[in-house]
N, CA, C and O atoms as a DFTB+ gen file, in Angstrom:
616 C
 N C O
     1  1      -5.573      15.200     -41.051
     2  2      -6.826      14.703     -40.520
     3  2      -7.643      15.885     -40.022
     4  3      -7.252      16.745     -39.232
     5  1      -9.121      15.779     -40.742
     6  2      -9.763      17.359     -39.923
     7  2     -10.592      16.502     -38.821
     8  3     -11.119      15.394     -38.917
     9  1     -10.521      17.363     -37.804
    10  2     -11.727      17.274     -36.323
    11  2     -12.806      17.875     -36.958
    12  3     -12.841      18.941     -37.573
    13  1     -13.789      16.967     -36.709
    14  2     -15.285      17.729     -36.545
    15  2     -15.660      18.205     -35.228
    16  3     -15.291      17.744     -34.148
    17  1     -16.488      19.248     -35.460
    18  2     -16.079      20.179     -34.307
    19  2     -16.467      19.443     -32.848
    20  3     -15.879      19.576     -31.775
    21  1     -17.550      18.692     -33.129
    22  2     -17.997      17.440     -31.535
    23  2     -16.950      16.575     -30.959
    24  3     -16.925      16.345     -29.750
    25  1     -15.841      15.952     -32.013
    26  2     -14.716      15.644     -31.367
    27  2     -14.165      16.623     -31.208
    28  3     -14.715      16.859     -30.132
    29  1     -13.526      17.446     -31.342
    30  2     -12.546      18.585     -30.652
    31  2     -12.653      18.837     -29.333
    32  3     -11.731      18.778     -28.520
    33  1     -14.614      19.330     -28.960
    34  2     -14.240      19.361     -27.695
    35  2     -13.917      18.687     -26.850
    36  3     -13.167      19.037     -25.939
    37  1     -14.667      17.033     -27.048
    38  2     -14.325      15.719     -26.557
    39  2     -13.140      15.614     -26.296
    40  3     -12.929      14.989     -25.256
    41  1     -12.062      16.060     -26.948
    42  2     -10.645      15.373     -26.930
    43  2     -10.480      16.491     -25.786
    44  3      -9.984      15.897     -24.829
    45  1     -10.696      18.003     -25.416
    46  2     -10.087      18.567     -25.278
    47  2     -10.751      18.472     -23.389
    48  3     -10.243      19.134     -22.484
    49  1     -11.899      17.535     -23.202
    50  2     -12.278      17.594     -22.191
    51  2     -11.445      16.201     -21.471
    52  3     -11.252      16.004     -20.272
    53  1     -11.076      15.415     -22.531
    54  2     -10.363      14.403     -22.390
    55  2      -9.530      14.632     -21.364
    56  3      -9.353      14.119     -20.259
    57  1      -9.006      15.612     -22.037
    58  2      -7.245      16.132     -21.731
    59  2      -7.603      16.320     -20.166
    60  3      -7.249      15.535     -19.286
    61  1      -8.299      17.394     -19.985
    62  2      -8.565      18.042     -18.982
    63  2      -8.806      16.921     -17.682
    64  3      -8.433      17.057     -16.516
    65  1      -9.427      15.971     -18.189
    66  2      -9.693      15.233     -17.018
    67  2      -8.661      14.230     -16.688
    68  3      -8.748      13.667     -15.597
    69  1      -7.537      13.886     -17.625
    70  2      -6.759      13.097     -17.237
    71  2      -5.518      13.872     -16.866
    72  3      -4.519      13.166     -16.733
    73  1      -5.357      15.166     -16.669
    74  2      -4.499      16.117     -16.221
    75  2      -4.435      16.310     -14.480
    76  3      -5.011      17.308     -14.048
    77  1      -3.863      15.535     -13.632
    78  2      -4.314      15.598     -12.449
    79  2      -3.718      17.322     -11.786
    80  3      -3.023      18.187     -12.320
    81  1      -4.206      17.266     -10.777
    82  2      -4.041      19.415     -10.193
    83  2      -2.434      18.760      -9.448
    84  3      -2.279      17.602      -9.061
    85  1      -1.400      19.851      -9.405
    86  2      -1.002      19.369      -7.795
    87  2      -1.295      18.731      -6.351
    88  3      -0.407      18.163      -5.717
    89  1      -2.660      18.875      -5.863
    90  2      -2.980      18.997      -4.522
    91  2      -2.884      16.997      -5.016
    92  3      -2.297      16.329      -4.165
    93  1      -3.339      16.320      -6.076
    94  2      -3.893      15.197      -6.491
    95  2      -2.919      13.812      -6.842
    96  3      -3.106      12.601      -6.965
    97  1      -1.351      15.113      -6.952
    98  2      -0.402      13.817      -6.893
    99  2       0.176      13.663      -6.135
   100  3       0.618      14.549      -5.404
   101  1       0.404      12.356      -6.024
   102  2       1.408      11.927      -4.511
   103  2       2.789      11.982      -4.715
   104  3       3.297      12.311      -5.787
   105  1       3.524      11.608      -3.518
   106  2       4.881      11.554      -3.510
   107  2       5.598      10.942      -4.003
   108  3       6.811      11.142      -4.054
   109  1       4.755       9.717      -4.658
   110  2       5.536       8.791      -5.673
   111  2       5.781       9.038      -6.847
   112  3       6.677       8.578      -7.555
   113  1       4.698      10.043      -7.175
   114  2       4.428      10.521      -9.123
   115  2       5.747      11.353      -8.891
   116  3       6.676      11.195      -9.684
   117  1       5.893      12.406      -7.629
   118  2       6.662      13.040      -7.467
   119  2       8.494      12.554      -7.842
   120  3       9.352      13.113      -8.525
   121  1       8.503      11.740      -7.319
   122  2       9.882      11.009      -7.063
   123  2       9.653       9.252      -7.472
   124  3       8.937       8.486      -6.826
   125  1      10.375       8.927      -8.572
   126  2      10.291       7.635      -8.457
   127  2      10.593       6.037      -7.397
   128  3      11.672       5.492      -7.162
   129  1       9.637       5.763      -7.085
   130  2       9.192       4.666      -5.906
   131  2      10.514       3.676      -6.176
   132  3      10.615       3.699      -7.403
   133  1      11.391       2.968      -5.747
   134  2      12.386       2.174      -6.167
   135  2      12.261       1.184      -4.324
   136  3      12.707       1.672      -3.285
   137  1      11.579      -0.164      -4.413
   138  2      12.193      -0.418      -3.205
   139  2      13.789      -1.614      -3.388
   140  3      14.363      -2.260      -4.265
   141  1      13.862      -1.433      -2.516
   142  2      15.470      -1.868      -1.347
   143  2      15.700      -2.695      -1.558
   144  3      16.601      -2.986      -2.344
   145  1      14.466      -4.053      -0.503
   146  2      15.158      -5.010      -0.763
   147  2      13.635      -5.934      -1.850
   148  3      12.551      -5.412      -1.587
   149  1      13.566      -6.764      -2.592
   150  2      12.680      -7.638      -2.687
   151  2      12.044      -8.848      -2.380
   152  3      10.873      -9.022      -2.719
   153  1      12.758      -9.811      -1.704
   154  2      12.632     -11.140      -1.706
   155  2      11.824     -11.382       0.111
   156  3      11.456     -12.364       0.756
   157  1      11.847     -10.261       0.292
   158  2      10.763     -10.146       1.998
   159  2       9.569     -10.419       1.889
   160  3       8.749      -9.899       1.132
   161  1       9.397     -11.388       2.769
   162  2       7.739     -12.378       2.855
   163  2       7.309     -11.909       4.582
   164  3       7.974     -11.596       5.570
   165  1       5.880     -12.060       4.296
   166  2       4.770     -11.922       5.094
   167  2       4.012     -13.063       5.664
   168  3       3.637     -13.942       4.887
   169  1       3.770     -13.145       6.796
   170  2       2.354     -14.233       6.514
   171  2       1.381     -13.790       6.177
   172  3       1.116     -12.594       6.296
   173  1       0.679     -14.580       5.716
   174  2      -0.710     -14.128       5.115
   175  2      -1.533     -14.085       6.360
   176  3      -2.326     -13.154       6.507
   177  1      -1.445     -14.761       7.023
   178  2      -2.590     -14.295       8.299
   179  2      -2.179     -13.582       9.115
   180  3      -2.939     -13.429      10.071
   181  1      -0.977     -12.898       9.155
   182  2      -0.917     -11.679      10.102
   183  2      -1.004     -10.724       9.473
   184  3      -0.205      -9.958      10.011
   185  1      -1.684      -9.960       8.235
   186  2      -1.861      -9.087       7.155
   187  2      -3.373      -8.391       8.075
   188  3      -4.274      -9.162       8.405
   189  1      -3.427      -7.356       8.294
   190  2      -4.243      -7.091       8.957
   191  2      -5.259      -5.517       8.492
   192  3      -6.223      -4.998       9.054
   193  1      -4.491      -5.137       7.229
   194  2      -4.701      -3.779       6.406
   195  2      -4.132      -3.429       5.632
   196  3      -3.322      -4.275       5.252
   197  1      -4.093      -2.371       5.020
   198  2      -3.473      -1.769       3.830
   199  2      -3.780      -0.381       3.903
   200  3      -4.538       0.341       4.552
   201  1      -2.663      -0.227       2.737
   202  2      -2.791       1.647       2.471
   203  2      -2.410       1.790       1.315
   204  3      -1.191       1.632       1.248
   205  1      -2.976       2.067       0.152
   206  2      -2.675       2.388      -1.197
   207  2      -1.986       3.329      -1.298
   208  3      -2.371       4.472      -1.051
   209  1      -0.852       3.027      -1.675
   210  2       0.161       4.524      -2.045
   211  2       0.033       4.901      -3.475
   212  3       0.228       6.110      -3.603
   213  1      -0.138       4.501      -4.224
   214  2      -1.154       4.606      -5.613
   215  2      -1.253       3.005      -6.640
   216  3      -1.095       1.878      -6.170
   217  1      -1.504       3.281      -7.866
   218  2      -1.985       2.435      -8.397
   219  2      -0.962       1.003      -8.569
   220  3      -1.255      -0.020      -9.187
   221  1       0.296       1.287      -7.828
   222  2       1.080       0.653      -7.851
   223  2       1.691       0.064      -6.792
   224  3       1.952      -1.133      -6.913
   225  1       1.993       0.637      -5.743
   226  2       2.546       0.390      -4.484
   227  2       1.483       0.369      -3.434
   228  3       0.890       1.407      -3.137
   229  1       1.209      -0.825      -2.838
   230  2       0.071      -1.038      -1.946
   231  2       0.668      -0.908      -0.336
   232  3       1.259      -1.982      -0.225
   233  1       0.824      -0.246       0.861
   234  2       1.404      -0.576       1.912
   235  2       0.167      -1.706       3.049
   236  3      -0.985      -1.545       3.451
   237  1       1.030      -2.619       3.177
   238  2       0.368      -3.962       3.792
   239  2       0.752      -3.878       5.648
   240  3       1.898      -3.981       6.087
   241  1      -0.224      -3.717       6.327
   242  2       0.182      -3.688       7.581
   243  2      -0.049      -5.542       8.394
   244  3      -0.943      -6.386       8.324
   245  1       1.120      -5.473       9.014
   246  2       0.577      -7.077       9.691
   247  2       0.818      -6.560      11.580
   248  3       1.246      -5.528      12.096
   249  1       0.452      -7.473      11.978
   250  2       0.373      -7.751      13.173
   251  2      -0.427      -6.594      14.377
   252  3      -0.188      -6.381      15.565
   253  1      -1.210      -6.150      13.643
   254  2      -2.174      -4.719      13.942
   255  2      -1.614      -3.647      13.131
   256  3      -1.835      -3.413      11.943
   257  1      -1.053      -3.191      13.734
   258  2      -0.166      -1.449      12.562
   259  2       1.415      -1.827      12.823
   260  3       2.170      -1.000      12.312
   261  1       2.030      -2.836      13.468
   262  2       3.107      -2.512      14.277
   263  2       4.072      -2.729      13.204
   264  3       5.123      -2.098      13.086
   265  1       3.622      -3.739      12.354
   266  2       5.064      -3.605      11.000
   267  2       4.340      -3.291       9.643
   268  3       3.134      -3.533       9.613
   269  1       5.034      -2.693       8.325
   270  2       4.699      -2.692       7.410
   271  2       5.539      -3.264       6.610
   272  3       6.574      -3.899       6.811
   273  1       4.759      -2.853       5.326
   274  2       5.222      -3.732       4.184
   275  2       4.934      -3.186       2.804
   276  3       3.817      -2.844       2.417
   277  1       5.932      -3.144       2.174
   278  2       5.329      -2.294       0.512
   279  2       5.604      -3.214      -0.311
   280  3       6.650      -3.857      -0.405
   281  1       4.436      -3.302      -1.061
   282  2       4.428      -4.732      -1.900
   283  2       3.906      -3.598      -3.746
   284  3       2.988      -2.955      -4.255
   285  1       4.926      -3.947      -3.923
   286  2       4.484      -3.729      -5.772
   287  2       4.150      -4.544      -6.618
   288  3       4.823      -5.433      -7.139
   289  1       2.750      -4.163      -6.826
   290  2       2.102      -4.985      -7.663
   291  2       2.296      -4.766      -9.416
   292  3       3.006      -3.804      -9.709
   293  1       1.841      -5.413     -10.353
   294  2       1.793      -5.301     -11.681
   295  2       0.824      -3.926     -12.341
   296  3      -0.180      -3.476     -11.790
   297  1       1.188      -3.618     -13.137
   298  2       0.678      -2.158     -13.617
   299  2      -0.597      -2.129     -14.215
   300  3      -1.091      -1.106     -14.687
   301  1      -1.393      -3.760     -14.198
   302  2      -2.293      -3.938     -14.718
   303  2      -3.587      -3.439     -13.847
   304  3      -4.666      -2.969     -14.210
   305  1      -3.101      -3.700     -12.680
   306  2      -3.949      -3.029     -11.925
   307  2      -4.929      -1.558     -12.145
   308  3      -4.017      -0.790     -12.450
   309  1      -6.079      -0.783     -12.176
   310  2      -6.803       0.027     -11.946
   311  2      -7.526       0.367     -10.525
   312  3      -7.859      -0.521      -9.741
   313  1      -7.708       1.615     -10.308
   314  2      -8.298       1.902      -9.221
   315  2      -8.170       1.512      -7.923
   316  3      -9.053       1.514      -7.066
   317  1      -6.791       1.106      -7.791
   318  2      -7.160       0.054      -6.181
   319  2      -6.676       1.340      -5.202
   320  3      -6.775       1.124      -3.994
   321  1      -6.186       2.596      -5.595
   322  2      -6.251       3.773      -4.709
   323  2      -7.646       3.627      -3.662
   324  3      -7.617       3.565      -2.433
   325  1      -9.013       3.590      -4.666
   326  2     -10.313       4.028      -4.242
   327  2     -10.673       2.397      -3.736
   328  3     -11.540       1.767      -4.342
   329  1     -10.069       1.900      -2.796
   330  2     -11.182       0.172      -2.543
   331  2     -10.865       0.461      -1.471
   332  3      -9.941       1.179      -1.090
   333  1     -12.008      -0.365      -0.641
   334  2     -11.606       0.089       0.690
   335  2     -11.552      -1.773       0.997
   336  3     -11.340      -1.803       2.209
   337  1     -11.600      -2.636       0.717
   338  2     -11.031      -3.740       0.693
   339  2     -10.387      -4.817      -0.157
   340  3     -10.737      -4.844      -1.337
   341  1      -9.620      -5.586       0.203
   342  2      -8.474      -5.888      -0.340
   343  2      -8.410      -7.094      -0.064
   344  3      -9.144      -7.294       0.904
   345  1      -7.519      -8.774      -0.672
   346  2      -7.566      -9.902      -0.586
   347  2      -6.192      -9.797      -0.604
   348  3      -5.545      -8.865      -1.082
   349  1      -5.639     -11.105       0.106
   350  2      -4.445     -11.089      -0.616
   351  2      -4.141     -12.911      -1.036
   352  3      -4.520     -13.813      -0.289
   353  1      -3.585     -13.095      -2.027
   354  2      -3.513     -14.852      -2.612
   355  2      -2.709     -15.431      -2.653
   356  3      -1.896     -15.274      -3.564
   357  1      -2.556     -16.284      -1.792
   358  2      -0.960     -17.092      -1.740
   359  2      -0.932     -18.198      -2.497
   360  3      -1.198     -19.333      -2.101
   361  1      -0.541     -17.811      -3.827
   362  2      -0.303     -18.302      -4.942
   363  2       0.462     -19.901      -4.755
   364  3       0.087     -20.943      -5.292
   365  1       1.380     -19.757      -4.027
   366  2       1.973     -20.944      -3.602
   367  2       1.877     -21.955      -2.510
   368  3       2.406     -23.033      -2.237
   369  1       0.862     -21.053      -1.933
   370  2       0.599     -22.104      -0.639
   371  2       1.385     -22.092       0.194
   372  3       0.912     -23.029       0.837
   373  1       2.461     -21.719       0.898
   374  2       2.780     -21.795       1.721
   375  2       2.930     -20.871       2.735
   376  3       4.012     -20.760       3.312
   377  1       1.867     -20.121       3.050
   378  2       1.087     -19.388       3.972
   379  2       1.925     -18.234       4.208
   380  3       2.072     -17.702       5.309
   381  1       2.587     -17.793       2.893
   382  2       3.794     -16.460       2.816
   383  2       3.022     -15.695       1.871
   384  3       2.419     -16.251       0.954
   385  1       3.011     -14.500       2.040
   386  2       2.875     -13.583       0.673
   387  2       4.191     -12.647       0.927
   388  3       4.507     -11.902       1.855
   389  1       5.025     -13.130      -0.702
   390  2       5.992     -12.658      -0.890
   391  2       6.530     -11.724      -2.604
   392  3       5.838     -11.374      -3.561
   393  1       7.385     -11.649      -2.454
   394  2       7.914     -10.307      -3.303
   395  2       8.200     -11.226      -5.060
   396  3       8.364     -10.659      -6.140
   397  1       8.178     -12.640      -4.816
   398  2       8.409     -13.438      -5.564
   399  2       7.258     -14.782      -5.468
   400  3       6.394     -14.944      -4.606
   401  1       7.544     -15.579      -6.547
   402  2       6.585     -16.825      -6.355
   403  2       4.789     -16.479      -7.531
   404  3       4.866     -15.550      -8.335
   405  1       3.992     -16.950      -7.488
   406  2       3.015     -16.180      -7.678
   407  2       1.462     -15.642      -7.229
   408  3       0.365     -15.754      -7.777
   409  1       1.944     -14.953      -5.866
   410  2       1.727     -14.306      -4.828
   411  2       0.567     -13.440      -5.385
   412  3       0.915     -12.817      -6.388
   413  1      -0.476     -13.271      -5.077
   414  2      -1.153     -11.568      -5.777
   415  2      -1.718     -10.800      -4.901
   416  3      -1.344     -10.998      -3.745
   417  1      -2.707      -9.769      -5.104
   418  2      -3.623      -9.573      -4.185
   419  2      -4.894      -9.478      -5.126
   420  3      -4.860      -9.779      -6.319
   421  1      -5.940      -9.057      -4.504
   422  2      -7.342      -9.052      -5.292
   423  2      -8.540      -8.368      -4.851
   424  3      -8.987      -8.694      -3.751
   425  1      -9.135      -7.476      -5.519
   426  2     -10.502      -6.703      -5.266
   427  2     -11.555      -6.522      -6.293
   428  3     -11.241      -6.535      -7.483
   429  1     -12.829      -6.348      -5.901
   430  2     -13.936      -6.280      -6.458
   431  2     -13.602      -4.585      -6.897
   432  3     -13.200      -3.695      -6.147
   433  1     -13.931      -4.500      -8.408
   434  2     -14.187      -3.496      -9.134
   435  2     -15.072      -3.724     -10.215
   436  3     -14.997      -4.633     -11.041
   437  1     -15.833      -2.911     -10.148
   438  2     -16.896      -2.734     -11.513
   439  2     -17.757      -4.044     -12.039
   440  3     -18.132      -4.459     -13.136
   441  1     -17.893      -4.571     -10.334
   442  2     -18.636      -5.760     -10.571
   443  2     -18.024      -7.110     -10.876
   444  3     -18.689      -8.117     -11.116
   445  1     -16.443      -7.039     -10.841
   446  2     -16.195      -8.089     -11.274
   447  2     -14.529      -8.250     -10.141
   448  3     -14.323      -7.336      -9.343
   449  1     -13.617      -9.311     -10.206
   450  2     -12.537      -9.366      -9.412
   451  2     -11.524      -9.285     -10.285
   452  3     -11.545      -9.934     -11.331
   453  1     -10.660      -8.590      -9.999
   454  2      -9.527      -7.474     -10.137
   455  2      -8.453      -8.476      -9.113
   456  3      -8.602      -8.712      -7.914
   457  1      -7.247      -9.000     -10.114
   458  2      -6.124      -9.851      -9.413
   459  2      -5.411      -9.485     -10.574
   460  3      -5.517      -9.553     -11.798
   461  1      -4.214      -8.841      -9.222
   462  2      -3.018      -8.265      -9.390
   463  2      -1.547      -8.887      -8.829
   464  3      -1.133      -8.808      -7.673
   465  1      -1.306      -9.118      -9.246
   466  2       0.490     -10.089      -9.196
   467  2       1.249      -8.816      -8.224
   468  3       1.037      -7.604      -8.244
   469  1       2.386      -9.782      -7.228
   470  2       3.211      -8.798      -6.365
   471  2       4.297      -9.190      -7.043
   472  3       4.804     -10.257      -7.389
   473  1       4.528      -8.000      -7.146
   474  2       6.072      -8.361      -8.110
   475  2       7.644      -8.188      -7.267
   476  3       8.774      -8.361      -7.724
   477  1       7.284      -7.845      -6.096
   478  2       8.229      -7.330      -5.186
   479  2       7.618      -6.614      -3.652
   480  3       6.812      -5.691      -3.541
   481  1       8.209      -7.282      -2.721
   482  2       7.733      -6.722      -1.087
   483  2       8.360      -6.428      -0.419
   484  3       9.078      -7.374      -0.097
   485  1       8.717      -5.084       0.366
   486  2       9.609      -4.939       1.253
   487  2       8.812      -3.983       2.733
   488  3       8.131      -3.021       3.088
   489  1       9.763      -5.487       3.226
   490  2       9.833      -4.774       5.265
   491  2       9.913      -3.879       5.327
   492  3      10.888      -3.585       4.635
   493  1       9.284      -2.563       5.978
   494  2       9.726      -1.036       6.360
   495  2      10.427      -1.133       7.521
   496  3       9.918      -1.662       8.509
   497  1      11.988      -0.507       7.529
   498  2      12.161      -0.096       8.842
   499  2      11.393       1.312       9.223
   500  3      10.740       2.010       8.447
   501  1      11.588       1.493      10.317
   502  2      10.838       2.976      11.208
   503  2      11.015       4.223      10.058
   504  3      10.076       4.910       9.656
   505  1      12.279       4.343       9.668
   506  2      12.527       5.287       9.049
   507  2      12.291       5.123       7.325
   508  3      12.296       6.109       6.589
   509  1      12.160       4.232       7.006
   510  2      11.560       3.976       5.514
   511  2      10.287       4.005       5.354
   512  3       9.696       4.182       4.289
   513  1       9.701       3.788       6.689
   514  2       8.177       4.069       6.683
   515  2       7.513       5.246       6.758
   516  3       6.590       5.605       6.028
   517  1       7.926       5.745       7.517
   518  2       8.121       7.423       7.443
   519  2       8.015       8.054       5.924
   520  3       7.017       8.572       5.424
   521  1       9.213       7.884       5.371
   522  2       9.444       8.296       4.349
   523  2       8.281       8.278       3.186
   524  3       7.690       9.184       2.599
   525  1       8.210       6.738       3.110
   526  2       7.075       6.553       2.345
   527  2       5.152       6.789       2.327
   528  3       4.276       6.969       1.481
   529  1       5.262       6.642       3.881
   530  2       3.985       6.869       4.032
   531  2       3.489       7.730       4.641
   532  3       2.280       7.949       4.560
   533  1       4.548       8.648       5.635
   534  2       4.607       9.741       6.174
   535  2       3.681       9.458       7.685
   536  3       2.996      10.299       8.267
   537  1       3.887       8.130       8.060
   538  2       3.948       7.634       9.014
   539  2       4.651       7.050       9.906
   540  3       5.321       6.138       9.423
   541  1       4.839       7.260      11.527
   542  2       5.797       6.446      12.368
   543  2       4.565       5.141      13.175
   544  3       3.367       5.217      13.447
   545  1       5.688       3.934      13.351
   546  2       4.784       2.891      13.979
   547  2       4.239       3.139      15.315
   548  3       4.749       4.188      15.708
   549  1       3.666       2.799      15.948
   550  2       3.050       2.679      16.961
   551  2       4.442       2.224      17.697
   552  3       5.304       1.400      17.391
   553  1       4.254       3.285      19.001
   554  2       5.201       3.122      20.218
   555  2       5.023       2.645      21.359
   556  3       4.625       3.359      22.279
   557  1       5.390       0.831      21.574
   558  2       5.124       0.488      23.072
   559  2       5.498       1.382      24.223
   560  3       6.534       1.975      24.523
   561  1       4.207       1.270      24.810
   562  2       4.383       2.032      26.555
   563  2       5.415       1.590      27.039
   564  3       5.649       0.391      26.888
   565  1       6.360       2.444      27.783
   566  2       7.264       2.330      28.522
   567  2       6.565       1.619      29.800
   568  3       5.528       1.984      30.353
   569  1       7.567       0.271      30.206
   570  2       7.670      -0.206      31.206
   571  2       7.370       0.284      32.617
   572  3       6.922      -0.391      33.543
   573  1       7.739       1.752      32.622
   574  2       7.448       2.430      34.075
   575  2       6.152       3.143      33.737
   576  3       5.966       3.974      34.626
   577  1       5.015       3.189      32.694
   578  2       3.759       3.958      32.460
   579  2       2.743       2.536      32.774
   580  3       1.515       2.591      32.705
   581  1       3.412       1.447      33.080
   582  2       2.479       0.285      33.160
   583  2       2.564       0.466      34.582
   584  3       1.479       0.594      35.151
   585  1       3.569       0.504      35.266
   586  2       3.248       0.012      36.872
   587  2       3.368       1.221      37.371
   588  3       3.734       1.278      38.545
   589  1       3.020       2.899      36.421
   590  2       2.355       3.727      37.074
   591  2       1.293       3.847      37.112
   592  3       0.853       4.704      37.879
   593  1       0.351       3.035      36.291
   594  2      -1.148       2.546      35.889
   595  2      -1.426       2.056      37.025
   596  3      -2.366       2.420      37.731
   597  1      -0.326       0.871      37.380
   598  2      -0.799       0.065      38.368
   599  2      -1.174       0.997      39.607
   600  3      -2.268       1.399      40.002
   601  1      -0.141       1.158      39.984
   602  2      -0.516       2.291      41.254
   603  2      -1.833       3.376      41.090
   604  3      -2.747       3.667      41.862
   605  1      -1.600       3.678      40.174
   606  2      -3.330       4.696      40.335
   607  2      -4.434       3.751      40.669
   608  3      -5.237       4.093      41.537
   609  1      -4.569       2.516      40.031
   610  2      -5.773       1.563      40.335
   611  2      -6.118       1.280      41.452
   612  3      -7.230       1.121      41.957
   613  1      -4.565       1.189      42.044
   614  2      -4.855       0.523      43.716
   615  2      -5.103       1.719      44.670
   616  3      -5.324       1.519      45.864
């Protein structure tokens, strides 16, 4: 097959742009993502944020930041790195979004809605969260920093 010379460079700018740098991949491209357990459910109304770990692994925060949750979605997904909001669909109704069932989440892209199937969700303990997101949870105040509060007031 000969290239004419207008495709050649095309292909070769192709390349270039789907070649990501180091600084651009994450820790998952790095090491393959495998979670633990699957069959861990959420409520849907204590879902309170998210954190895209890439195009695949979404981290779901409930109850303000205090627990997480890594939910893997279907590969059909695009771009949900770059959204800065997020739905999530309880496929079954019963006010769970879980790792099973047919659970999804969903965002506006390119003008149109983007629904993606969870194919699997798991609870972070302290130290799996870490790992993955290179975050620790939020640490309740010690008991004696409350009723040293108190005393300064009075």
């Amino acid at each position: 097959m000969k290239a004419t010379p207008l495709a050649l460079p095309l292909l070769m700018l192709a390349a270039c742009a789907s070649t990501p740098s180091d600084s651009q991949t994450s820790a998952t491209e790095n090491r393959p993502l495998k979670l633990q357990r699957t069959s861990d459910c959420v409520f849907d109304s204590s879902i309170s944020g998210f954190k895209a770990i890439d195009d695949r692994f979404i981290a779901l925060y409930a109850s303000g930041r205090r627990k997480a949750y890594v939910a893997e979605i279907s590969g059909a997904c695009f771009d949900v790195k770059h959204q800065s909001t997020l739905a999530t669909i309880d496929g079954d109704g019963n006010g769970q979004i879980c790792g099973f069932g047919r659970d999804s989440i969903a965002y506006r892209a390119f003008g149109r809605v983007e629904s993606c199937r969870i194919i699997s969700l798991e609870a972070l303990t302290d130290l799996r969260r870490y790992e993955l997101l290179g975050e620790s949870p939020p640490t309740p105040r010690d008991r004696k920093d409350k009723d040293d509060d108190k005393d300064d007031k009075e």
